[in-house]
Amino acid sequence: MLFGRRDDWWLAARVTGPTHQFLGLRFAGAPSPRRGVAPDAAQAAEIAAGVARANQALGSAYAVADSEVDPRDDFEAGIYAWLAQTLVERAHAAGVAWAPAPKPRQAA
């Protein structure tokens, strides 16, 4: 696994011999434009699941403003969710784009 940042983008790359995946996430409020390709529906669903899993574990409310993938990537179920979760965890550890989880409403 390789991790990095480019402007406001958090990046992850996974290369396992013949297969590879790349994911870039930009959190809400960051101004940098997308330079790569938008994820397809299956990739986007996994990204959303990974971000939700990280938010639940961290008690945070990260929101992804944009994401990008490499169109040559090999799709493997679960990988984009794992990459997204890992990127949120790394952003959280760095104190970037953190937002507290919404507080539950009290019954009236």
PDB file of N, CA and C in Angstrom:
ATOM      1  N   MET A   1       0.836  -1.183   0.000  1.00  0.00           N
ATOM      2  CA  MET A   1       0.000   0.000   0.000  1.00  0.00           C
ATOM      3  C   MET A   1       0.872   1.234   0.000  1.00  0.00           C
ATOM      4  N   LEU A   2       0.469   2.186  -0.788  1.00  0.00           N
ATOM      5  CA  LEU A   2       1.121   3.492  -0.804  1.00  0.00           C
ATOM      6  C   LEU A   2       0.073   4.539  -0.480  1.00  0.00           C
ATOM      7  N   PHE A   3       0.443   5.497   0.369  1.00  0.00           N
ATOM      8  CA  PHE A   3      -0.456   6.574   0.739  1.00  0.00           C
ATOM      9  C   PHE A   3       0.236   7.898   0.476  1.00  0.00           C
ATOM     10  N   GLY A   4      -0.554   8.919   0.168  1.00  0.00           N
ATOM     11  CA  GLY A   4       0.027  10.231  -0.037  1.00  0.00           C
ATOM     12  C   GLY A   4      -1.050  11.296  -0.092  1.00  0.00           C
ATOM     13  N   ARG A   5      -0.596  12.516  -0.341  1.00  0.00           N
ATOM     14  CA  ARG A   5      -1.500  13.652  -0.507  1.00  0.00           C
ATOM     15  C   ARG A   5      -1.054  14.459  -1.699  1.00  0.00           C
ATOM     16  N   ARG A   6      -2.025  14.994  -2.420  1.00  0.00           N
ATOM     17  CA  ARG A   6      -1.775  15.906  -3.527  1.00  0.00           C
ATOM     18  C   ARG A   6      -2.787  17.036  -3.364  1.00  0.00           C
ATOM     19  N   ASP A   7      -2.285  18.206  -3.007  1.00  0.00           N
ATOM     20  CA  ASP A   7      -3.164  19.336  -2.693  1.00  0.00           C
ATOM     21  C   ASP A   7      -4.138  18.899  -1.594  1.00  0.00           C
ATOM     22  N   ASP A   8      -5.435  18.947  -1.874  1.00  0.00           N
ATOM     23  CA  ASP A   8      -6.447  18.563  -0.893  1.00  0.00           C
ATOM     24  C   ASP A   8      -6.889  17.116  -1.031  1.00  0.00           C
ATOM     25  N   TRP A   9      -6.224  16.358  -1.864  1.00  0.00           N
ATOM     26  CA  TRP A   9      -6.598  14.966  -2.119  1.00  0.00           C
ATOM     27  C   TRP A   9      -5.798  14.019  -1.243  1.00  0.00           C
ATOM     28  N   TRP A  10      -6.479  13.050  -0.663  1.00  0.00           N
ATOM     29  CA  TRP A  10      -5.860  11.948   0.074  1.00  0.00           C
ATOM     30  C   TRP A  10      -5.829  10.773  -0.888  1.00  0.00           C
ATOM     31  N   LEU A  11      -4.665  10.144  -1.054  1.00  0.00           N
ATOM     32  CA  LEU A  11      -4.467   9.131  -2.088  1.00  0.00           C
ATOM     33  C   LEU A  11      -4.034   7.799  -1.504  1.00  0.00           C
ATOM     34  N   ALA A  12      -4.507   6.723  -2.129  1.00  0.00           N
ATOM     35  CA  ALA A  12      -4.081   5.373  -1.755  1.00  0.00           C
ATOM     36  C   ALA A  12      -3.920   4.555  -3.027  1.00  0.00           C
ATOM     37  N   ALA A  13      -2.873   3.760  -3.062  1.00  0.00           N
ATOM     38  CA  ALA A  13      -2.646   2.857  -4.189  1.00  0.00           C
ATOM     39  C   ALA A  13      -2.324   1.479  -3.634  1.00  0.00           C
ATOM     40  N   ARG A  14      -2.901   0.490  -4.259  1.00  0.00           N
ATOM     41  CA  ARG A  14      -2.676  -0.901  -3.861  1.00  0.00           C
ATOM     42  C   ARG A  14      -2.288  -1.664  -5.117  1.00  0.00           C
ATOM     43  N   VAL A  15      -1.120  -2.266  -5.097  1.00  0.00           N
ATOM     44  CA  VAL A  15      -0.640  -3.051  -6.235  1.00  0.00           C
ATOM     45  C   VAL A  15      -0.270  -4.426  -5.698  1.00  0.00           C
ATOM     46  N   THR A  16      -0.910  -5.446  -6.235  1.00  0.00           N
ATOM     47  CA  THR A  16      -0.655  -6.812  -5.766  1.00  0.00           C
ATOM     48  C   THR A  16      -0.285  -7.689  -6.956  1.00  0.00           C
ATOM     49  N   GLY A  17       0.780  -7.346  -7.601  1.00  0.00           N
ATOM     50  CA  GLY A  17       1.200  -8.121  -8.768  1.00  0.00           C
ATOM     51  C   GLY A  17       0.380  -7.742  -9.980  1.00  0.00           C
ATOM     52  N   PRO A  18      -0.480  -8.651 -10.459  1.00  0.00           N
ATOM     53  CA  PRO A  18      -1.213  -8.358 -11.687  1.00  0.00           C
ATOM     54  C   PRO A  18      -2.413  -7.432 -11.504  1.00  0.00           C
ATOM     55  N   THR A  19      -2.841  -7.164 -10.264  1.00  0.00           N
ATOM     56  CA  THR A  19      -3.988  -6.277 -10.047  1.00  0.00           C
ATOM     57  C   THR A  19      -3.548  -5.008  -9.335  1.00  0.00           C
ATOM     58  N   HIS A  20      -4.350  -3.968  -9.507  1.00  0.00           N
ATOM     59  CA  HIS A  20      -4.036  -2.699  -8.859  1.00  0.00           C
ATOM     60  C   HIS A  20      -5.309  -1.888  -8.687  1.00  0.00           C
ATOM     61  N   GLN A  21      -5.305  -1.035  -7.654  1.00  0.00           N
ATOM     62  CA  GLN A  21      -6.395  -0.101  -7.397  1.00  0.00           C
ATOM     63  C   GLN A  21      -5.800   1.214  -6.915  1.00  0.00           C
ATOM     64  N   PHE A  22      -6.412   2.304  -7.353  1.00  0.00           N
ATOM     65  CA  PHE A  22      -6.041   3.648  -6.929  1.00  0.00           C
ATOM     66  C   PHE A  22      -7.308   4.340  -6.464  1.00  0.00           C
ATOM     67  N   LEU A  23      -7.210   5.103  -5.387  1.00  0.00           N
ATOM     68  CA  LEU A  23      -8.343   5.885  -4.909  1.00  0.00           C
ATOM     69  C   LEU A  23      -7.841   7.218  -4.401  1.00  0.00           C
ATOM     70  N   GLY A  24      -8.509   8.271  -4.817  1.00  0.00           N
ATOM     71  CA  GLY A  24      -8.269   9.605  -4.294  1.00  0.00           C
ATOM     72  C   GLY A  24      -9.559  10.132  -3.697  1.00  0.00           C
ATOM     73  N   LEU A  25      -9.480  10.715  -2.499  1.00  0.00           N
ATOM     74  CA  LEU A  25     -10.643  11.316  -1.847  1.00  0.00           C
ATOM     75  C   LEU A  25     -10.351  12.768  -1.512  1.00  0.00           C
ATOM     76  N   ARG A  26     -11.339  13.606  -1.741  1.00  0.00           N
ATOM     77  CA  ARG A  26     -11.277  15.007  -1.325  1.00  0.00           C
ATOM     78  C   ARG A  26     -12.460  15.211  -0.393  1.00  0.00           C
ATOM     79  N   PHE A  27     -12.158  15.683   0.807  1.00  0.00           N
ATOM     80  CA  PHE A  27     -13.213  15.858   1.795  1.00  0.00           C
ATOM     81  C   PHE A  27     -13.943  17.176   1.591  1.00  0.00           C
ATOM     82  N   ALA A  28     -15.165  17.237   2.088  1.00  0.00           N
ATOM     83  CA  ALA A  28     -16.012  18.415   1.934  1.00  0.00           C
ATOM     84  C   ALA A  28     -15.283  19.668   2.397  1.00  0.00           C
ATOM     85  N   GLY A  29     -15.412  20.728   1.619  1.00  0.00           N
ATOM     86  CA  GLY A  29     -14.793  21.998   1.947  1.00  0.00           C
ATOM     87  C   GLY A  29     -13.444  22.216   1.296  1.00  0.00           C
ATOM     88  N   ALA A  30     -12.870  21.195   0.673  1.00  0.00           N
ATOM     89  CA  ALA A  30     -11.570  21.337   0.017  1.00  0.00           C
ATOM     90  C   ALA A  30     -11.788  21.748  -1.436  1.00  0.00           C
ATOM     91  N   PRO A  31     -11.018  22.724  -1.943  1.00  0.00           N
ATOM     92  CA  PRO A  31     -11.306  23.304  -3.249  1.00  0.00           C
ATOM     93  C   PRO A  31     -10.665  22.644  -4.476  1.00  0.00           C
ATOM     94  N   SER A  32      -9.740  21.715  -4.331  1.00  0.00           N
ATOM     95  CA  SER A  32      -9.015  21.193  -5.491  1.00  0.00           C
ATOM     96  C   SER A  32      -9.926  20.412  -6.435  1.00  0.00           C
ATOM     97  N   PRO A  33      -9.802  20.636  -7.747  1.00  0.00           N
ATOM     98  CA  PRO A  33     -10.631  19.918  -8.712  1.00  0.00           C
ATOM     99  C   PRO A  33     -10.141  18.489  -8.919  1.00  0.00           C
ATOM    100  N   ARG A  34     -11.033  17.650  -9.436  1.00  0.00           N
ATOM    101  CA  ARG A  34     -10.680  16.267  -9.760  1.00  0.00           C
ATOM    102  C   ARG A  34      -9.751  16.269 -10.964  1.00  0.00           C
ATOM    103  N   ARG A  35      -8.750  15.415 -10.922  1.00  0.00           N
ATOM    104  CA  ARG A  35      -7.835  15.260 -12.054  1.00  0.00           C
ATOM    105  C   ARG A  35      -7.978  13.889 -12.691  1.00  0.00           C
ATOM    106  N   GLY A  36      -8.571  12.970 -11.955  1.00  0.00           N
ATOM    107  CA  GLY A  36      -8.735  11.609 -12.449  1.00  0.00           C
ATOM    108  C   GLY A  36     -10.153  11.369 -12.924  1.00  0.00           C
ATOM    109  N   VAL A  37     -10.556  10.116 -12.902  1.00  0.00           N
ATOM    110  CA  VAL A  37     -11.860   9.678 -13.390  1.00  0.00           C
ATOM    111  C   VAL A  37     -12.780   9.428 -12.201  1.00  0.00           C
ATOM    112  N   ALA A  38     -14.041   9.796 -12.346  1.00  0.00           N
ATOM    113  CA  ALA A  38     -15.020   9.528 -11.289  1.00  0.00           C
ATOM    114  C   ALA A  38     -15.251   8.026 -11.180  1.00  0.00           C
ATOM    115  N   PRO A  39     -15.484   7.532  -9.973  1.00  0.00           N
ATOM    116  CA  PRO A  39     -15.745   6.097  -9.811  1.00  0.00           C
ATOM    117  C   PRO A  39     -17.069   5.701 -10.441  1.00  0.00           C
ATOM    118  N   ASP A  40     -17.161   4.424 -10.852  1.00  0.00           N
ATOM    119  CA  ASP A  40     -18.437   3.928 -11.360  1.00  0.00           C
ATOM    120  C   ASP A  40     -19.348   3.637 -10.170  1.00  0.00           C
ATOM    121  N   ALA A  41     -20.555   3.155 -10.434  1.00  0.00           N
ATOM    122  CA  ALA A  41     -21.541   2.951  -9.365  1.00  0.00           C
ATOM    123  C   ALA A  41     -21.067   1.951  -8.312  1.00  0.00           C
ATOM    124  N   ALA A  42     -20.456   0.859  -8.735  1.00  0.00           N
ATOM    125  CA  ALA A  42     -19.992  -0.145  -7.765  1.00  0.00           C
ATOM    126  C   ALA A  42     -18.859   0.406  -6.909  1.00  0.00           C
ATOM    127  N   GLN A  43     -17.932   1.116  -7.525  1.00  0.00           N
ATOM    128  CA  GLN A  43     -16.833   1.718  -6.772  1.00  0.00           C
ATOM    129  C   GLN A  43     -17.368   2.772  -5.812  1.00  0.00           C
ATOM    130  N   ALA A  44     -18.293   3.611  -6.282  1.00  0.00           N
ATOM    131  CA  ALA A  44     -18.854   4.671  -5.443  1.00  0.00           C
ATOM    132  C   ALA A  44     -19.582   4.091  -4.230  1.00  0.00           C
ATOM    133  N   ALA A  45     -20.305   2.986  -4.428  1.00  0.00           N
ATOM    134  CA  ALA A  45     -21.010   2.350  -3.306  1.00  0.00           C
ATOM    135  C   ALA A  45     -20.016   1.835  -2.269  1.00  0.00           C
ATOM    136  N   GLU A  46     -18.924   1.263  -2.723  1.00  0.00           N
ATOM    137  CA  GLU A  46     -17.905   0.776  -1.790  1.00  0.00           C
ATOM    138  C   GLU A  46     -17.241   1.932  -1.052  1.00  0.00           C
ATOM    139  N   ILE A  47     -16.957   3.014  -1.762  1.00  0.00           N
ATOM    140  CA  ILE A  47     -16.337   4.183  -1.136  1.00  0.00           C
ATOM    141  C   ILE A  47     -17.245   4.722  -0.033  1.00  0.00           C
ATOM    142  N   ALA A  48     -18.528   4.847  -0.339  1.00  0.00           N
ATOM    143  CA  ALA A  48     -19.486   5.335   0.658  1.00  0.00           C
ATOM    144  C   ALA A  48     -19.541   4.405   1.862  1.00  0.00           C
ATOM    145  N   ALA A  49     -19.504   3.103   1.627  1.00  0.00           N
ATOM    146  CA  ALA A  49     -19.538   2.141   2.736  1.00  0.00           C
ATOM    147  C   ALA A  49     -18.284   2.249   3.600  1.00  0.00           C
ATOM    148  N   GLY A  50     -17.137   2.433   2.978  1.00  0.00           N
ATOM    149  CA  GLY A  50     -15.891   2.562   3.734  1.00  0.00           C
ATOM    150  C   GLY A  50     -15.854   3.827   4.567  1.00  0.00           C
ATOM    151  N   VAL A  51     -16.340   4.928   3.998  1.00  0.00           N
ATOM    152  CA  VAL A  51     -16.382   6.188   4.742  1.00  0.00           C
ATOM    153  C   VAL A  51     -17.355   6.059   5.915  1.00  0.00           C
ATOM    154  N   ALA A  52     -18.503   5.437   5.680  1.00  0.00           N
ATOM    155  CA  ALA A  52     -19.478   5.249   6.755  1.00  0.00           C
ATOM    156  C   ALA A  52     -18.909   4.376   7.868  1.00  0.00           C
ATOM    157  N   ARG A  53     -18.206   3.318   7.495  1.00  0.00           N
ATOM    158  CA  ARG A  53     -17.605   2.426   8.495  1.00  0.00           C
ATOM    159  C   ARG A  53     -16.572   3.181   9.333  1.00  0.00           C
ATOM    160  N   ALA A  54     -15.757   4.016   8.673  1.00  0.00           N
ATOM    161  CA  ALA A  54     -14.762   4.805   9.404  1.00  0.00           C
ATOM    162  C   ALA A  54     -15.443   5.819  10.317  1.00  0.00           C
ATOM    163  N   ASN A  55     -16.472   6.510   9.822  1.00  0.00           N
ATOM    164  CA  ASN A  55     -17.186   7.478  10.649  1.00  0.00           C
ATOM    165  C   ASN A  55     -17.788   6.823  11.880  1.00  0.00           C
ATOM    166  N   GLN A  56     -18.358   5.635  11.702  1.00  0.00           N
ATOM    167  CA  GLN A  56     -18.950   4.933  12.838  1.00  0.00           C
ATOM    168  C   GLN A  56     -17.875   4.567  13.863  1.00  0.00           C
ATOM    169  N   ALA A  57     -16.748   4.068  13.395  1.00  0.00           N
ATOM    170  CA  ALA A  57     -15.677   3.659  14.307  1.00  0.00           C
ATOM    171  C   ALA A  57     -15.034   4.851  15.009  1.00  0.00           C
ATOM    172  N   LEU A  58     -14.921   5.978  14.302  1.00  0.00           N
ATOM    173  CA  LEU A  58     -14.234   7.149  14.840  1.00  0.00           C
ATOM    174  C   LEU A  58     -15.166   8.115  15.566  1.00  0.00           C
ATOM    175  N   GLY A  59     -16.469   7.954  15.402  1.00  0.00           N
ATOM    176  CA  GLY A  59     -17.408   8.917  15.961  1.00  0.00           C
ATOM    177  C   GLY A  59     -17.297  10.251  15.254  1.00  0.00           C
ATOM    178  N   SER A  60     -17.044  10.198  13.961  1.00  0.00           N
ATOM    179  CA  SER A  60     -16.844  11.419  13.168  1.00  0.00           C
ATOM    180  C   SER A  60     -17.908  11.514  12.087  1.00  0.00           C
ATOM    181  N   ALA A  61     -17.836  12.571  11.311  1.00  0.00           N
ATOM    182  CA  ALA A  61     -18.813  12.792  10.241  1.00  0.00           C
ATOM    183  C   ALA A  61     -18.101  13.291   8.987  1.00  0.00           C
ATOM    184  N   TYR A  62     -17.098  12.563   8.551  1.00  0.00           N
ATOM    185  CA  TYR A  62     -16.397  12.958   7.322  1.00  0.00           C
ATOM    186  C   TYR A  62     -17.352  12.860   6.145  1.00  0.00           C
ATOM    187  N   ALA A  63     -17.242  13.802   5.250  1.00  0.00           N
ATOM    188  CA  ALA A  63     -18.047  13.800   4.033  1.00  0.00           C
ATOM    189  C   ALA A  63     -17.098  13.924   2.853  1.00  0.00           C
ATOM    190  N   VAL A  64     -17.264  13.063   1.879  1.00  0.00           N
ATOM    191  CA  VAL A  64     -16.414  13.088   0.692  1.00  0.00           C
ATOM    192  C   VAL A  64     -17.055  14.017  -0.335  1.00  0.00           C
ATOM    193  N   ALA A  65     -16.315  15.043  -0.723  1.00  0.00           N
ATOM    194  CA  ALA A  65     -16.800  15.983  -1.724  1.00  0.00           C
ATOM    195  C   ALA A  65     -16.588  15.434  -3.124  1.00  0.00           C
ATOM    196  N   ASP A  66     -15.549  14.640  -3.304  1.00  0.00           N
ATOM    197  CA  ASP A  66     -15.216  14.121  -4.623  1.00  0.00           C
ATOM    198  C   ASP A  66     -14.299  12.925  -4.457  1.00  0.00           C
ATOM    199  N   SER A  67     -14.292  12.068  -5.451  1.00  0.00           N
ATOM    200  CA  SER A  67     -13.389  10.912  -5.446  1.00  0.00           C
ATOM    201  C   SER A  67     -12.933  10.653  -6.870  1.00  0.00           C
ATOM    202  N   GLU A  68     -11.802   9.981  -6.981  1.00  0.00           N
ATOM    203  CA  GLU A  68     -11.270   9.661  -8.299  1.00  0.00           C
ATOM    204  C   GLU A  68     -10.604   8.293  -8.259  1.00  0.00           C
ATOM    205  N   VAL A  69     -10.640   7.617  -9.396  1.00  0.00           N
ATOM    206  CA  VAL A  69     -10.034   6.300  -9.538  1.00  0.00           C
ATOM    207  C   VAL A  69      -9.254   6.280 -10.860  1.00  0.00           C
ATOM    208  N   ASP A  70      -8.518   5.224 -11.054  1.00  0.00           N
ATOM    209  CA  ASP A  70      -7.833   4.999 -12.322  1.00  0.00           C
ATOM    210  C   ASP A  70      -8.735   4.091 -13.158  1.00  0.00           C
ATOM    211  N   PRO A  71      -9.092   4.484 -14.375  1.00  0.00           N
ATOM    212  CA  PRO A  71     -10.008   3.663 -15.168  1.00  0.00           C
ATOM    213  C   PRO A  71      -9.429   2.287 -15.524  1.00  0.00           C
ATOM    214  N   ARG A  72      -8.157   2.106 -15.360  1.00  0.00           N
ATOM    215  CA  ARG A  72      -7.526   0.808 -15.661  1.00  0.00           C
ATOM    216  C   ARG A  72      -7.523  -0.125 -14.453  1.00  0.00           C
ATOM    217  N   ASP A  73      -8.074   0.334 -13.321  1.00  0.00           N
ATOM    218  CA  ASP A  73      -8.086  -0.475 -12.099  1.00  0.00           C
ATOM    219  C   ASP A  73      -8.848  -1.780 -12.282  1.00  0.00           C
ATOM    220  N   ASP A  74      -8.417  -2.765 -11.502  1.00  0.00           N
ATOM    221  CA  ASP A  74      -9.106  -4.048 -11.430  1.00  0.00           C
ATOM    222  C   ASP A  74     -10.077  -3.971 -10.257  1.00  0.00           C
ATOM    223  N   PHE A  75     -11.343  -4.271 -10.514  1.00  0.00           N
ATOM    224  CA  PHE A  75     -12.326  -4.228  -9.425  1.00  0.00           C
ATOM    225  C   PHE A  75     -12.272  -5.522  -8.643  1.00  0.00           C
ATOM    226  N   GLU A  76     -12.111  -5.393  -7.327  1.00  0.00           N
ATOM    227  CA  GLU A  76     -12.183  -6.520  -6.408  1.00  0.00           C
ATOM    228  C   GLU A  76     -13.121  -6.088  -5.282  1.00  0.00           C
ATOM    229  N   ALA A  77     -14.133  -6.880  -5.029  1.00  0.00           N
ATOM    230  CA  ALA A  77     -15.117  -6.540  -4.005  1.00  0.00           C
ATOM    231  C   ALA A  77     -14.441  -6.266  -2.667  1.00  0.00           C
ATOM    232  N   GLY A  78     -14.819  -5.160  -2.056  1.00  0.00           N
ATOM    233  CA  GLY A  78     -14.317  -4.807  -0.733  1.00  0.00           C
ATOM    234  C   GLY A  78     -13.082  -3.933  -0.712  1.00  0.00           C
ATOM    235  N   ILE A  79     -12.343  -3.863  -1.798  1.00  0.00           N
ATOM    236  CA  ILE A  79     -11.078  -3.129  -1.783  1.00  0.00           C
ATOM    237  C   ILE A  79     -11.292  -1.622  -1.688  1.00  0.00           C
ATOM    238  N   TYR A  80     -12.223  -1.064  -2.472  1.00  0.00           N
ATOM    239  CA  TYR A  80     -12.422   0.386  -2.414  1.00  0.00           C
ATOM    240  C   TYR A  80     -12.992   0.810  -1.065  1.00  0.00           C
ATOM    241  N   ALA A  81     -13.820  -0.035  -0.442  1.00  0.00           N
ATOM    242  CA  ALA A  81     -14.325   0.271   0.899  1.00  0.00           C
ATOM    243  C   ALA A  81     -13.165   0.320   1.887  1.00  0.00           C
ATOM    244  N   TRP A  82     -12.280  -0.644   1.776  1.00  0.00           N
ATOM    245  CA  TRP A  82     -11.115  -0.688   2.667  1.00  0.00           C
ATOM    246  C   TRP A  82     -10.197   0.508   2.428  1.00  0.00           C
ATOM    247  N   LEU A  83      -9.957   0.855   1.161  1.00  0.00           N
ATOM    248  CA  LEU A  83      -9.111   2.019   0.862  1.00  0.00           C
ATOM    249  C   LEU A  83      -9.743   3.300   1.406  1.00  0.00           C
ATOM    250  N   ALA A  84     -11.050   3.460   1.203  1.00  0.00           N
ATOM    251  CA  ALA A  84     -11.735   4.668   1.686  1.00  0.00           C
ATOM    252  C   ALA A  84     -11.683   4.746   3.211  1.00  0.00           C
ATOM    253  N   GLN A  85     -11.941   3.642   3.876  1.00  0.00           N
ATOM    254  CA  GLN A  85     -11.889   3.627   5.337  1.00  0.00           C
ATOM    255  C   GLN A  85     -10.491   4.004   5.819  1.00  0.00           C
ATOM    256  N   THR A  86      -9.477   3.451   5.193  1.00  0.00           N
ATOM    257  CA  THR A  86      -8.101   3.739   5.591  1.00  0.00           C
ATOM    258  C   THR A  86      -7.760   5.204   5.376  1.00  0.00           C
ATOM    259  N   LEU A  87      -8.213   5.789   4.272  1.00  0.00           N
ATOM    260  CA  LEU A  87      -7.928   7.209   4.024  1.00  0.00           C
ATOM    261  C   LEU A  87      -8.617   8.098   5.050  1.00  0.00           C
ATOM    262  N   VAL A  88      -9.848   7.788   5.404  1.00  0.00           N
ATOM    263  CA  VAL A  88     -10.542   8.575   6.431  1.00  0.00           C
ATOM    264  C   VAL A  88      -9.804   8.450   7.763  1.00  0.00           C
ATOM    265  N   GLU A  89      -9.391   7.250   8.103  1.00  0.00           N
ATOM    266  CA  GLU A  89      -8.652   7.057   9.356  1.00  0.00           C
ATOM    267  C   GLU A  89      -7.353   7.853   9.354  1.00  0.00           C
ATOM    268  N   ARG A  90      -6.665   7.896   8.230  1.00  0.00           N
ATOM    269  CA  ARG A  90      -5.415   8.665   8.144  1.00  0.00           C
ATOM    270  C   ARG A  90      -5.688  10.166   8.230  1.00  0.00           C
ATOM    271  N   ALA A  91      -6.733  10.640   7.570  1.00  0.00           N
ATOM    272  CA  ALA A  91      -7.095  12.057   7.655  1.00  0.00           C
ATOM    273  C   ALA A  91      -7.459  12.419   9.086  1.00  0.00           C
ATOM    274  N   HIS A  92      -8.201  11.546   9.726  1.00  0.00           N
ATOM    275  CA  HIS A  92      -8.610  11.779  11.107  1.00  0.00           C
ATOM    276  C   HIS A  92      -7.389  11.862  12.029  1.00  0.00           C
ATOM    277  N   ALA A  93      -6.459  10.935  11.853  1.00  0.00           N
ATOM    278  CA  ALA A  93      -5.242  10.935  12.675  1.00  0.00           C
ATOM    279  C   ALA A  93      -4.423  12.200  12.460  1.00  0.00           C
ATOM    280  N   ALA A  94      -4.501  12.761  11.257  1.00  0.00           N
ATOM    281  CA  ALA A  94      -3.759  13.983  10.941  1.00  0.00           C
ATOM    282  C   ALA A  94      -4.535  15.237  11.335  1.00  0.00           C
ATOM    283  N   GLY A  95      -5.795  15.067  11.771  1.00  0.00           N
ATOM    284  CA  GLY A  95      -6.604  16.219  12.172  1.00  0.00           C
ATOM    285  C   GLY A  95      -7.145  17.017  10.997  1.00  0.00           C
ATOM    286  N   VAL A  96      -7.214  16.400   9.841  1.00  0.00           N
ATOM    287  CA  VAL A  96      -7.676  17.100   8.644  1.00  0.00           C
ATOM    288  C   VAL A  96      -9.136  16.769   8.374  1.00  0.00           C
ATOM    289  N   ALA A  97      -9.901  17.790   8.025  1.00  0.00           N
ATOM    290  CA  ALA A  97     -11.298  17.642   7.604  1.00  0.00           C
ATOM    291  C   ALA A  97     -12.148  16.950   8.651  1.00  0.00           C
ATOM    292  N   TRP A  98     -11.812  17.109   9.906  1.00  0.00           N
ATOM    293  CA  TRP A  98     -12.552  16.448  10.957  1.00  0.00           C
ATOM    294  C   TRP A  98     -13.828  17.191  11.266  1.00  0.00           C
ATOM    295  N   ALA A  99     -14.860  16.448  11.471  1.00  0.00           N
ATOM    296  CA  ALA A  99     -16.120  17.026  11.915  1.00  0.00           C
ATOM    297  C   ALA A  99     -16.728  16.095  12.948  1.00  0.00           C
ATOM    298  N   PRO A 100     -17.269  16.618  14.043  1.00  0.00           N
ATOM    299  CA  PRO A 100     -17.845  15.736  15.057  1.00  0.00           C
ATOM    300  C   PRO A 100     -19.103  15.068  14.524  1.00  0.00           C
ATOM    301  N   ALA A 101     -19.377  13.914  15.037  1.00  0.00           N
ATOM    302  CA  ALA A 101     -20.619  13.221  14.668  1.00  0.00           C
ATOM    303  C   ALA A 101     -21.797  14.035  15.169  1.00  0.00           C
ATOM    304  N   PRO A 102     -22.902  14.011  14.434  1.00  0.00           N
ATOM    305  CA  PRO A 102     -24.075  14.744  14.908  1.00  0.00           C
ATOM    306  C   PRO A 102     -24.540  14.188  16.248  1.00  0.00           C
ATOM    307  N   LYS A 103     -24.959  15.085  17.115  1.00  0.00           N
ATOM    308  CA  LYS A 103     -25.439  14.656  18.434  1.00  0.00           C
ATOM    309  C   LYS A 103     -26.879  14.143  18.286  1.00  0.00           C
ATOM    310  N   PRO A 104     -27.204  13.067  18.991  1.00  0.00           N
ATOM    311  CA  PRO A 104     -28.586  12.559  18.922  1.00  0.00           C
ATOM    312  C   PRO A 104     -29.554  13.597  19.489  1.00  0.00           C
ATOM    313  N   ARG A 105     -30.715  13.673  18.899  1.00  0.00           N
ATOM    314  CA  ARG A 105     -31.732  14.611  19.394  1.00  0.00           C
ATOM    315  C   ARG A 105     -32.389  14.047  20.645  1.00  0.00           C
ATOM    316  N   GLN A 106     -32.626  14.918  21.575  1.00  0.00           N
ATOM    317  CA  GLN A 106     -33.317  14.532  22.798  1.00  0.00           C
ATOM    318  C   GLN A 106     -34.823  14.526  22.558  1.00  0.00           C
ATOM    319  N   ALA A 107     -35.497  13.535  23.079  1.00  0.00           N
ATOM    320  CA  ALA A 107     -36.957  13.490  22.960  1.00  0.00           C
ATOM    321  C   ALA A 107     -37.570  14.628  23.747  1.00  0.00           C
ATOM    322  N   ALA A 108     -38.598  15.243  23.185  1.00  0.00           N
ATOM    323  CA  ALA A 108     -39.245  16.367  23.857  1.00  0.00           C
ATOM    324  C   ALA A 108     -40.213  15.941  24.898  1.00  0.00           C
TER     325      ALA A 108
END
